[in-house]
Structure formats: structure tokens, C-alpha cells
PDB file of C-alpha atoms in Angstrom:
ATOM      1  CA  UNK A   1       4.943  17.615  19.722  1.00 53.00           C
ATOM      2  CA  UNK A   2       6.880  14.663  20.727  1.00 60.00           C
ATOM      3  CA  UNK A   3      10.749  14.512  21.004  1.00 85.00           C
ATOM      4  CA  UNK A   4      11.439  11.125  19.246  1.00 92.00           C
ATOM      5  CA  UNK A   5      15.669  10.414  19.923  1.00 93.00           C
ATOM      6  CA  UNK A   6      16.730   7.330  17.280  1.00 95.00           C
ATOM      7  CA  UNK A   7      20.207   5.872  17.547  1.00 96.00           C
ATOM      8  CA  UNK A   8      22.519   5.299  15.661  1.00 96.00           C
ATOM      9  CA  UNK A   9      21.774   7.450  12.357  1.00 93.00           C
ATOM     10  CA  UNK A  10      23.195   5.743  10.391  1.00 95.00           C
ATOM     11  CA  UNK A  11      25.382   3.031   9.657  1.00 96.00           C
ATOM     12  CA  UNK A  12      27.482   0.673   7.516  1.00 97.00           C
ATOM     13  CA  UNK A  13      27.147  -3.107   8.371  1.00 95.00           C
ATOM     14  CA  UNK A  14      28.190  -6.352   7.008  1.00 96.00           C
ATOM     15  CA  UNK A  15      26.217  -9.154   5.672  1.00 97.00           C
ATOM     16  CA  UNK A  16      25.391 -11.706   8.606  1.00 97.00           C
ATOM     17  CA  UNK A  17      25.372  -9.588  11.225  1.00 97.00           C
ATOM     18  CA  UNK A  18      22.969  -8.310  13.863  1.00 97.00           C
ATOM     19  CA  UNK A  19      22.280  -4.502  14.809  1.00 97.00           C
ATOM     20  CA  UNK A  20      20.172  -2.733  17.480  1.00 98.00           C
ATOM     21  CA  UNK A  21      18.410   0.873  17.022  1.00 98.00           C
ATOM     22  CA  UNK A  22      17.606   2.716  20.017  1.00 98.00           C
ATOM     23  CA  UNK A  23      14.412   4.886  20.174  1.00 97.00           C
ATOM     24  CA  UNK A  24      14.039   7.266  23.288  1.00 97.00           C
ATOM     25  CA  UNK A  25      10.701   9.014  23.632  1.00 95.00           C
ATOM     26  CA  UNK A  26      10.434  12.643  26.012  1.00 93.00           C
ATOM     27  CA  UNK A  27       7.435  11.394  27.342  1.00 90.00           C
ATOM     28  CA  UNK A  28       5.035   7.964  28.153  1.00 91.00           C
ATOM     29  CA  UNK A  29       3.583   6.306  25.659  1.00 89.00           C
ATOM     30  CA  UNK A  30       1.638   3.264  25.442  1.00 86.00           C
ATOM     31  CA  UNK A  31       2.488   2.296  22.211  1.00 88.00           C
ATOM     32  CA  UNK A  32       5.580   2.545  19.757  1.00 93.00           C
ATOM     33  CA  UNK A  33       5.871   1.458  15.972  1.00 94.00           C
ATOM     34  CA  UNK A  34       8.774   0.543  13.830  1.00 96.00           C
ATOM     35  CA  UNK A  35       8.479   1.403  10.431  1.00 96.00           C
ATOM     36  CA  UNK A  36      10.963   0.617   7.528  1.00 96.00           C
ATOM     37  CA  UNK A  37      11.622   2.844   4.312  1.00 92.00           C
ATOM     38  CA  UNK A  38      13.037   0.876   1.623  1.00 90.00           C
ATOM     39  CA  UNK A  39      15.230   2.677  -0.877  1.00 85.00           C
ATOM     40  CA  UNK A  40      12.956   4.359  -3.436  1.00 79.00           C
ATOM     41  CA  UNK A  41       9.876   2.593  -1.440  1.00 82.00           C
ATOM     42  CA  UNK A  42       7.043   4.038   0.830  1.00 85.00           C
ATOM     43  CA  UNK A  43       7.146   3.238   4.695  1.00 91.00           C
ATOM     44  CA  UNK A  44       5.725  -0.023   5.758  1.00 92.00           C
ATOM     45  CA  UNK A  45       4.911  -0.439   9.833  1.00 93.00           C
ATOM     46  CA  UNK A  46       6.950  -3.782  10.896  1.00 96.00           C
ATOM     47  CA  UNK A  47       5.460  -4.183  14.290  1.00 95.00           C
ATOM     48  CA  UNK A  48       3.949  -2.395  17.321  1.00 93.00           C
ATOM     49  CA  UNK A  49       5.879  -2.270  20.392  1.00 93.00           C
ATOM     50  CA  UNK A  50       3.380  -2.356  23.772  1.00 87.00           C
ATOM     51  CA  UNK A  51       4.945  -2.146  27.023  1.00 84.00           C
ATOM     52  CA  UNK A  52       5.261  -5.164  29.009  1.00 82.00           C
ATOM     53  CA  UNK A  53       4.090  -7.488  26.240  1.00 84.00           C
ATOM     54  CA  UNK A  54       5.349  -8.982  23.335  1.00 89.00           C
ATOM     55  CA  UNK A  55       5.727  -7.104  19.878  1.00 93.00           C
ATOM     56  CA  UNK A  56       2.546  -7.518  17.637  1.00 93.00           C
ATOM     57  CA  UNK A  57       4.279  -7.659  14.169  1.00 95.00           C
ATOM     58  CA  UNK A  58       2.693  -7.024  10.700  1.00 93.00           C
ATOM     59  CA  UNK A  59       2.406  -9.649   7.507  1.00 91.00           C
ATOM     60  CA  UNK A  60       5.776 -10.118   6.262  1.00 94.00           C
ATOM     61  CA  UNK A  61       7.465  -9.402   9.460  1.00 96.00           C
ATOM     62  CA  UNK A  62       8.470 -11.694  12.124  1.00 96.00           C
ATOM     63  CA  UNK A  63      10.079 -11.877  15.719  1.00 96.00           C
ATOM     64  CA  UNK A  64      13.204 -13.545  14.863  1.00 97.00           C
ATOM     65  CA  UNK A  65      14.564 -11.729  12.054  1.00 97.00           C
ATOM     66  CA  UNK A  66      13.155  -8.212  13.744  1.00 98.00           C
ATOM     67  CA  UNK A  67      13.524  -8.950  17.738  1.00 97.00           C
ATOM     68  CA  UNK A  68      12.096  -5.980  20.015  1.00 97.00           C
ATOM     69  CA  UNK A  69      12.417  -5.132  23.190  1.00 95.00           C
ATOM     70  CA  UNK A  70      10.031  -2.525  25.066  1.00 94.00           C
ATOM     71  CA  UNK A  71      11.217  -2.086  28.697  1.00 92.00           C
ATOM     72  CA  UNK A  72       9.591   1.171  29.759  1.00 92.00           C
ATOM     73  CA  UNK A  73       6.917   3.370  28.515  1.00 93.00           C
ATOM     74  CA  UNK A  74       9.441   5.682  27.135  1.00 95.00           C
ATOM     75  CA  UNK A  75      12.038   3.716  25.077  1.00 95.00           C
ATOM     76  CA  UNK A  76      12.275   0.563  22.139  1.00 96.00           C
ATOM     77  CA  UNK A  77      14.931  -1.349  20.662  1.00 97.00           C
ATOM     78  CA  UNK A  78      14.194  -2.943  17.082  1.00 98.00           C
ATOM     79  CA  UNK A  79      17.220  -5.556  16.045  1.00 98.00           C
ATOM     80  CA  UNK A  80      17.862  -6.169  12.739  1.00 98.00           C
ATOM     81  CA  UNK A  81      18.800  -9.729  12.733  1.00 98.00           C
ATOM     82  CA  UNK A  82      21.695 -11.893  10.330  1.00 97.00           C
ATOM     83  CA  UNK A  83      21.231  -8.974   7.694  1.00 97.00           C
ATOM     84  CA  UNK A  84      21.630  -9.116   4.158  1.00 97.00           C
ATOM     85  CA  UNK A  85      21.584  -6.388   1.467  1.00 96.00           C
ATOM     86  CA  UNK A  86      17.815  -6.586   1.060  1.00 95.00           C
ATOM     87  CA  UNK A  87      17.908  -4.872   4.662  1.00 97.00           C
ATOM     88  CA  UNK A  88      19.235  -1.528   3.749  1.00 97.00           C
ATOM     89  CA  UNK A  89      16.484   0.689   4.580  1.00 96.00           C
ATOM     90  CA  UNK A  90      15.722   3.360   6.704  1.00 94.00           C
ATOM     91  CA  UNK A  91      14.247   2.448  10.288  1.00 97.00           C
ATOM     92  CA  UNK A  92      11.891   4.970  11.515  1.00 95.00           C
ATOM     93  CA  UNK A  93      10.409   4.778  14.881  1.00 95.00           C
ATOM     94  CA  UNK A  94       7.035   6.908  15.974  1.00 93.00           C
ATOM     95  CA  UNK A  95       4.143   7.438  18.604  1.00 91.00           C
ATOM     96  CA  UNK A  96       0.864   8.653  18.299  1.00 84.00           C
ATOM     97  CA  UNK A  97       0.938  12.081  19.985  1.00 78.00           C
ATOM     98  CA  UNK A  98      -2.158  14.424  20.467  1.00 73.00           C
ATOM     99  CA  UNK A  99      -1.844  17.935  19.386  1.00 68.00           C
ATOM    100  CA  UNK A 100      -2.901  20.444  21.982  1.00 68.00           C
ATOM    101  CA  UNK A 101      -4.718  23.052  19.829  1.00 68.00           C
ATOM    102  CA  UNK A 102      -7.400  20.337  18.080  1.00 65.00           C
ATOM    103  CA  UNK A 103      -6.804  17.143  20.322  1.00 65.00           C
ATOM    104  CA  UNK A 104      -6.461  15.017  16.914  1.00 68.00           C
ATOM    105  CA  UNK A 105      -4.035  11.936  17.163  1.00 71.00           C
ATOM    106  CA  UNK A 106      -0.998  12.524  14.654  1.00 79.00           C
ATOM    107  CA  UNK A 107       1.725   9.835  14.422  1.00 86.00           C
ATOM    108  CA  UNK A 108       5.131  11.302  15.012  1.00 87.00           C
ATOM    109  CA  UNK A 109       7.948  10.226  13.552  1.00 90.00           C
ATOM    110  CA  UNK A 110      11.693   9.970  14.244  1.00 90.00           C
ATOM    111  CA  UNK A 111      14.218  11.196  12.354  1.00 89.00           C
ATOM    112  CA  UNK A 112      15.083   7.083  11.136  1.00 93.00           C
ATOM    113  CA  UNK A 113      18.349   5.025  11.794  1.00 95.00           C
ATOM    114  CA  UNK A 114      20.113   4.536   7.664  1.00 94.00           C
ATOM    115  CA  UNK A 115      21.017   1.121   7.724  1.00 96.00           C
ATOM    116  CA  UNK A 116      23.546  -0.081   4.846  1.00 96.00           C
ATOM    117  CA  UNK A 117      24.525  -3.682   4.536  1.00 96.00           C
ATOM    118  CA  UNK A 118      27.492  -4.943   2.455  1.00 95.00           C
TER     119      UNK A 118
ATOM    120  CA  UNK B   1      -6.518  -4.003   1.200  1.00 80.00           C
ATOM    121  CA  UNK B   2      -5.959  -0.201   1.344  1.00 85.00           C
ATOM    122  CA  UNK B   3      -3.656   1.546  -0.670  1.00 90.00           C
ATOM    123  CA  UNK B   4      -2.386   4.775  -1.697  1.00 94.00           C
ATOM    124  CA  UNK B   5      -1.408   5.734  -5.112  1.00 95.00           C
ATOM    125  CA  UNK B   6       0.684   9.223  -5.848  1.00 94.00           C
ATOM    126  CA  UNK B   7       1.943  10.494  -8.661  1.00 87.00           C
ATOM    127  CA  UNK B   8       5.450   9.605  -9.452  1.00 84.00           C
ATOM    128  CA  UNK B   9       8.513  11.983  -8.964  1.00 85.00           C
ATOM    129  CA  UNK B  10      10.348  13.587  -9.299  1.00 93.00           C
ATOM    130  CA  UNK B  11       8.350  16.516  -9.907  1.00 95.00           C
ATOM    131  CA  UNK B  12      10.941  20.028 -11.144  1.00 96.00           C
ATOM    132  CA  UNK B  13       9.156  23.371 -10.536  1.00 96.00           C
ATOM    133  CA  UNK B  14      10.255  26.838 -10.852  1.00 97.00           C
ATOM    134  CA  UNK B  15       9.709  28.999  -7.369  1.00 97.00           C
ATOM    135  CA  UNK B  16       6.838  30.563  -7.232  1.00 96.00           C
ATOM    136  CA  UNK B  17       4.881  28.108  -9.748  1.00 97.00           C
ATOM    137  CA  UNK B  18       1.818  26.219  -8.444  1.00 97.00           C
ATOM    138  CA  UNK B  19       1.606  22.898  -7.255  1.00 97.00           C
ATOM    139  CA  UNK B  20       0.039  19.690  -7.286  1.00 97.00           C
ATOM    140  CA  UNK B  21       1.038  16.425  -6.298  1.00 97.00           C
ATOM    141  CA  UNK B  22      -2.181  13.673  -7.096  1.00 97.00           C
ATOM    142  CA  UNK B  23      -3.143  11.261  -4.295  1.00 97.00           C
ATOM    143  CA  UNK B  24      -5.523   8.563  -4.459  1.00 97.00           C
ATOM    144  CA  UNK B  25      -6.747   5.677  -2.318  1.00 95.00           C
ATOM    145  CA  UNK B  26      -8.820   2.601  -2.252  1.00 93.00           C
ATOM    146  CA  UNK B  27     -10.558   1.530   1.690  1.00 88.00           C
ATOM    147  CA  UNK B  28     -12.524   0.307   3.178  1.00 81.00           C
ATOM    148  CA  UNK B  29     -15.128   2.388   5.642  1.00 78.00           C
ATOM    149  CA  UNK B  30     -14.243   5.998   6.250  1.00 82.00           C
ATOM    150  CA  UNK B  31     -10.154   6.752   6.413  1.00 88.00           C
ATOM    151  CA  UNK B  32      -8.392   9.660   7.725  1.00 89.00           C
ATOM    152  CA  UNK B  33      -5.710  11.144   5.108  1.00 93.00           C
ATOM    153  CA  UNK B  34      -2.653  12.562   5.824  1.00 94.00           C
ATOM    154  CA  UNK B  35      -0.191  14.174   3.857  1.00 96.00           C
ATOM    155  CA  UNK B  36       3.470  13.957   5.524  1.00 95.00           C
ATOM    156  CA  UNK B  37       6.714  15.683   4.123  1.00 95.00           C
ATOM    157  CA  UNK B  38      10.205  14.462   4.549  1.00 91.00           C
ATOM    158  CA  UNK B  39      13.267  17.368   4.361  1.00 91.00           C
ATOM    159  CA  UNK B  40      16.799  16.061   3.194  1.00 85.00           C
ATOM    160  CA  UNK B  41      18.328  14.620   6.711  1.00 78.00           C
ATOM    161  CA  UNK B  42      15.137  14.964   9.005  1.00 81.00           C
ATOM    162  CA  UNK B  43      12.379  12.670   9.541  1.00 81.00           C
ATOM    163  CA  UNK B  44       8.886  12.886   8.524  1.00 87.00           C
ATOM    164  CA  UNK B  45       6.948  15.417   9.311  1.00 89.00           C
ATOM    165  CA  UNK B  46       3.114  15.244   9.382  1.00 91.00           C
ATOM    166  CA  UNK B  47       2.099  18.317   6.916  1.00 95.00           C
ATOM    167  CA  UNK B  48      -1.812  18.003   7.038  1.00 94.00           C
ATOM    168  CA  UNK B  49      -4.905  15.906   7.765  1.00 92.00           C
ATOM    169  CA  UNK B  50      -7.979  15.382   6.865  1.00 92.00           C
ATOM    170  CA  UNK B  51     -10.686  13.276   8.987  1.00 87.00           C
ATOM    171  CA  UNK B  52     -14.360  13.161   6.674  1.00 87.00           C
ATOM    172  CA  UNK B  53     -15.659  14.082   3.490  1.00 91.00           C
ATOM    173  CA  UNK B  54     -15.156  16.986   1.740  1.00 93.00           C
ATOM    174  CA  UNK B  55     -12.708  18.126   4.923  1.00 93.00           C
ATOM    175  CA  UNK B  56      -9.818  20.647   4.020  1.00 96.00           C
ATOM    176  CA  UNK B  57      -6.369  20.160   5.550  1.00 95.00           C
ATOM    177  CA  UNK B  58      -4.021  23.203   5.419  1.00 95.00           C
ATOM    178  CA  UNK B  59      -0.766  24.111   6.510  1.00 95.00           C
ATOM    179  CA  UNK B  60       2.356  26.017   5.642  1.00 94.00           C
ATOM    180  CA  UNK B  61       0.540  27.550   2.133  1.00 96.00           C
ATOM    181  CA  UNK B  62      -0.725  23.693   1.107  1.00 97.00           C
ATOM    182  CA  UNK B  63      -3.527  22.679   1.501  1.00 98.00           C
ATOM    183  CA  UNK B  64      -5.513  19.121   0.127  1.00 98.00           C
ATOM    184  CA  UNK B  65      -9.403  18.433   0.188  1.00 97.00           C
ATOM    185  CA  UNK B  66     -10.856  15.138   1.186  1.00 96.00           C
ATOM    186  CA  UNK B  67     -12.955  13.907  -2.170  1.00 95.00           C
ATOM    187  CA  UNK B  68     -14.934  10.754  -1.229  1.00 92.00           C
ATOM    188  CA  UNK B  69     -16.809  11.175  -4.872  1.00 93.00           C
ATOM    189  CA  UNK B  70     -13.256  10.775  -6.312  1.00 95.00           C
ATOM    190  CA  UNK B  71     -11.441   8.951  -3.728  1.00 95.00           C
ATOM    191  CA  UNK B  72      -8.493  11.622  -3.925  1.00 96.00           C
ATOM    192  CA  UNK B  73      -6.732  13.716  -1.373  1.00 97.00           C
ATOM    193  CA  UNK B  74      -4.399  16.183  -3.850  1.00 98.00           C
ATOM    194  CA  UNK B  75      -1.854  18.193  -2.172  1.00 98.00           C
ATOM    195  CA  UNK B  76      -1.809  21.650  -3.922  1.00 98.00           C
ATOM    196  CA  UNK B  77       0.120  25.039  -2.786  1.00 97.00           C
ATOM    197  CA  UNK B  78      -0.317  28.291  -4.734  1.00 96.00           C
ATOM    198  CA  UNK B  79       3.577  29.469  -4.782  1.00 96.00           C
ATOM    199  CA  UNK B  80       6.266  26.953  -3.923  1.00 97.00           C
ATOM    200  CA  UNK B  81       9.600  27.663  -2.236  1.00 97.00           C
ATOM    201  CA  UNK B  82      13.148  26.671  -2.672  1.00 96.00           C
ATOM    202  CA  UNK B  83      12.293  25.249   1.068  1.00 96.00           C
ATOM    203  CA  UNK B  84       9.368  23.177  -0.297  1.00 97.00           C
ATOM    204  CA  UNK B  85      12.184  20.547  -1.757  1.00 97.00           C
ATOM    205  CA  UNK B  86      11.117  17.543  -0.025  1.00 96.00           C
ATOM    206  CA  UNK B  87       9.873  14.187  -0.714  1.00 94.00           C
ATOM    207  CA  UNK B  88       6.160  14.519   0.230  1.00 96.00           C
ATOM    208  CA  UNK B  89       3.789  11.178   1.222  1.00 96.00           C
ATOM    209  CA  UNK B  90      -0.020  10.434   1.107  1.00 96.00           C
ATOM    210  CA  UNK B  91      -1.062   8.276   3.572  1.00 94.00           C
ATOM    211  CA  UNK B  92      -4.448   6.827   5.534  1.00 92.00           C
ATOM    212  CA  UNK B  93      -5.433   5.591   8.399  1.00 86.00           C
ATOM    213  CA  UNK B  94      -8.536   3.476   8.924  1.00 63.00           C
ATOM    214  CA  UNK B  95      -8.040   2.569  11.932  1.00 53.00           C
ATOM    215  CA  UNK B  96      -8.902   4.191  15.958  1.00 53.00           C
ATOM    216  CA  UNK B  97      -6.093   6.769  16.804  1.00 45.00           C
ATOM    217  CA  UNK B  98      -5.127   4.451  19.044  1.00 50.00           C
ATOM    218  CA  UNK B  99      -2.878   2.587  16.737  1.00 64.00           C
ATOM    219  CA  UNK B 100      -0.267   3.688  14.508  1.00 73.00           C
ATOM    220  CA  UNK B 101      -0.870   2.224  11.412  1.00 83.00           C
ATOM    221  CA  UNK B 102      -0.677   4.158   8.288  1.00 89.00           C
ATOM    222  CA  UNK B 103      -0.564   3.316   5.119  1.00 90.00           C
ATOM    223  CA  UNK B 104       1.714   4.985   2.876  1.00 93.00           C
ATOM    224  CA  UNK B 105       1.765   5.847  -0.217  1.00 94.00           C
ATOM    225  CA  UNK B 106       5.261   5.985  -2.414  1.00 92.00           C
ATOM    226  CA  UNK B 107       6.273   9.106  -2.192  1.00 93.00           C
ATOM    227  CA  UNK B 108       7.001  12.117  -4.934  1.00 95.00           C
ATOM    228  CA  UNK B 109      10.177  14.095  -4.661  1.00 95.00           C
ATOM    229  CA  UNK B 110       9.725  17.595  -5.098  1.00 96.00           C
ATOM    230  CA  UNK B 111      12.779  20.183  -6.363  1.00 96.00           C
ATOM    231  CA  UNK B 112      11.918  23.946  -6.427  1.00 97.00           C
ATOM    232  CA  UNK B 113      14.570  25.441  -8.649  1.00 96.00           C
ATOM    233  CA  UNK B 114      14.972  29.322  -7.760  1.00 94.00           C
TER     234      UNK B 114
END
């Protein structure tokens, strides 16, 4: 299955500022997704990153507060922009990987970024 | 739009004592269902799937049946583990495996006390 890397871990940040997450894939992919896990909430997909376009984001979710970068087929930034305390979440990045032994797509997670904002 | 609904956590079980955790969904069309577990410190995992009616994902001792009659995917195991702690999520996809949109359902915390 995929290797999905995620940088930083975790982290403590203040109110009002800006931080980037780092997601490094072992292999190509054509698409990544960034997915947020709200504390005590289920995992909601922000946006779809496609190589060598622009980000398609979901309802709710939009470029300037979540700015993402896709510059090869095998690594994604997601910024978390001016945060606030409502941003404390985990950030999860994932591809769509196909298992050898049935050929069925599974999406494959990383192991998230823990963002807390003060 | 689709959801998913699980039963709430946490859920406290002896080892060895059986286990269910309810799922159920509303969609449109014909999803896949997934059931995806989440150890303390690691990312998800995906756990099982299920693709069409009356399909039976398995894995690892669980296992979960895909009830269109019922709209339900339960996630059941016969004897649970200390190692079974996890948070586990329900989720579907009605979408082409080409995207990676899944839609999640809250999650339910499992602790298996020795």
C-alpha cells in the first residue's frame, strides 16, 4: 500500500497566523485529498489536489483560507491560513491506491498533521 | 445528501466479548461502504469494504455485511482484543474510484479492557 509522509505532526500555533503541511507520496499519483478531523468530529474532504491545476475545493472550503500547492505527482502542501481556534483539527492527507490482490481502489490515508491554535 | 450515522462511543468491552458497532446510511444510487479504524497515534487505516448488496467485507476477525433492505453496514467481530482499542469509522463512497471522496461517518471509540 502507499507510503503517505505528512509533516509536521503536530503542532502548537497562535491565533493569526499561517501554517503549511507537507504531504510526500512513495509513488505518482494523479490525485491527492486533504481531509480535516475536527475534535470529536468525523473527517470532512476540504479539497482535491490535481497536478498542474488548481485545487477543486468542497462546500465550505475555499482557496484563500486553505491555499494548495501541487507541484509534482508525488507531493502537496495544504496552508492553513490567519488561523483561529476553530482550526484545531487534524489534517489528514490521502490517495486512492489499488490493492494488488483484488485491484479495488482504497483511499489511503496519512498519519494527519495535529494542528492546535491558541 | 449522503450521510452516515454510527452508533455513539465510547463503547467499553471486556476481551474476548463480541462486538458490534451499528452503521447506517442514506444515498443516493448504489455506494461502496467502508469501514476504516484509527489506532492511538497512527492514521486511518481502511479495515474493510464492501462494493453491492448483500456483499461481506472481512478482515482481521471483523467482518460487516452490505444490507440494502436495511440500509446498514454493522461492523461485528466474534472476540475482541486489547489491540482492537481504536476509534473505528463507517464511511461511503458513491462516487468512480477515481476520486477520493468519502463520506464519513462520526466515529465510535472502542476500549477492550483485559
Amino acid at each position: 500500500s502507499a507510503v503517505i509522509s505528512q509533516k509536521p505532526s503536530r503542532d502548537i500555533c497562535q491565533r493569526g497566523t499561517s501554517l503549511t503541511i507537507q504531504c510526500q507520496v512513495d509513488s505518482q499519483v494523479t490525485m491527492m485529498f486533504w481531509y480535516r478531523q475536527q475534535p470529536g468530529q468525523s473527517l470532512t474532504l476540504i479539497a482535491t489536489a490535481n497536478q498542474g491545476s488548481e485545487a477543486t475545493y468542497e462546500s465550505g472550503f475555499v482557496i484563500d483560507k486553505f491555499p494548495i500547492s501541487r507541484p509534482n505527482l508525488t507531493f502537496s502542501t495544504l496552508t492553513v491560513s490567519n488561523m483561529s481556534p476553530e482550526d484545531s483539527s487534524i489534517y489528514l492527507c490521502s490517495v486512492v491506491r489499488q490493492k494488488p490482490e483484488s485491484g479495488a481502489n482504497v483511499l489511503t490515508f496519512g498519519a494527519g498533521s495535529r494542528l492546535t491554535v491558541l | 445528501g449522503d450521510s452516515v450515522t454510527q452508533m455513539e462511543g465510547p463503547v467499553t468491552l471486556s476481551e474476548e466479548a463480541f462486538l458490534t458497532i451499528n452503521c447506517t446510511y442514506t444515498a443516493t444510487g448504489y455506494p461502496s461502504l467502508f469501514w476504516y479504524v484509527q489506532y492511538p497515534g497512527e492514521g486511518l487505516q481502511l479495515l474493510l469494504k464492501a462494493t453491492k448488496a448483500d456483499d461481506k467485507g472481512s478482515n482481521k476477525g471483523f467482518e460487516a455485511t452490505y444490507r440494502k433492505e436495511t440500509t446498514s453496514f454493522h461492523l461485528e467481530k466474534g472476540s475482541v482484543q486489547v489491540s482492537d482499542s481504536a476509534v473505528y469509522f463507517c464511511a461511503l463512497s458513491a462516487v468512480t474510484s477515481n476520486t477520493g471522496k468519502l463520506i464519513f461517518g462520526q466515529g465510535t471509540t472502542l476500549q477492550v479492557k483485559p
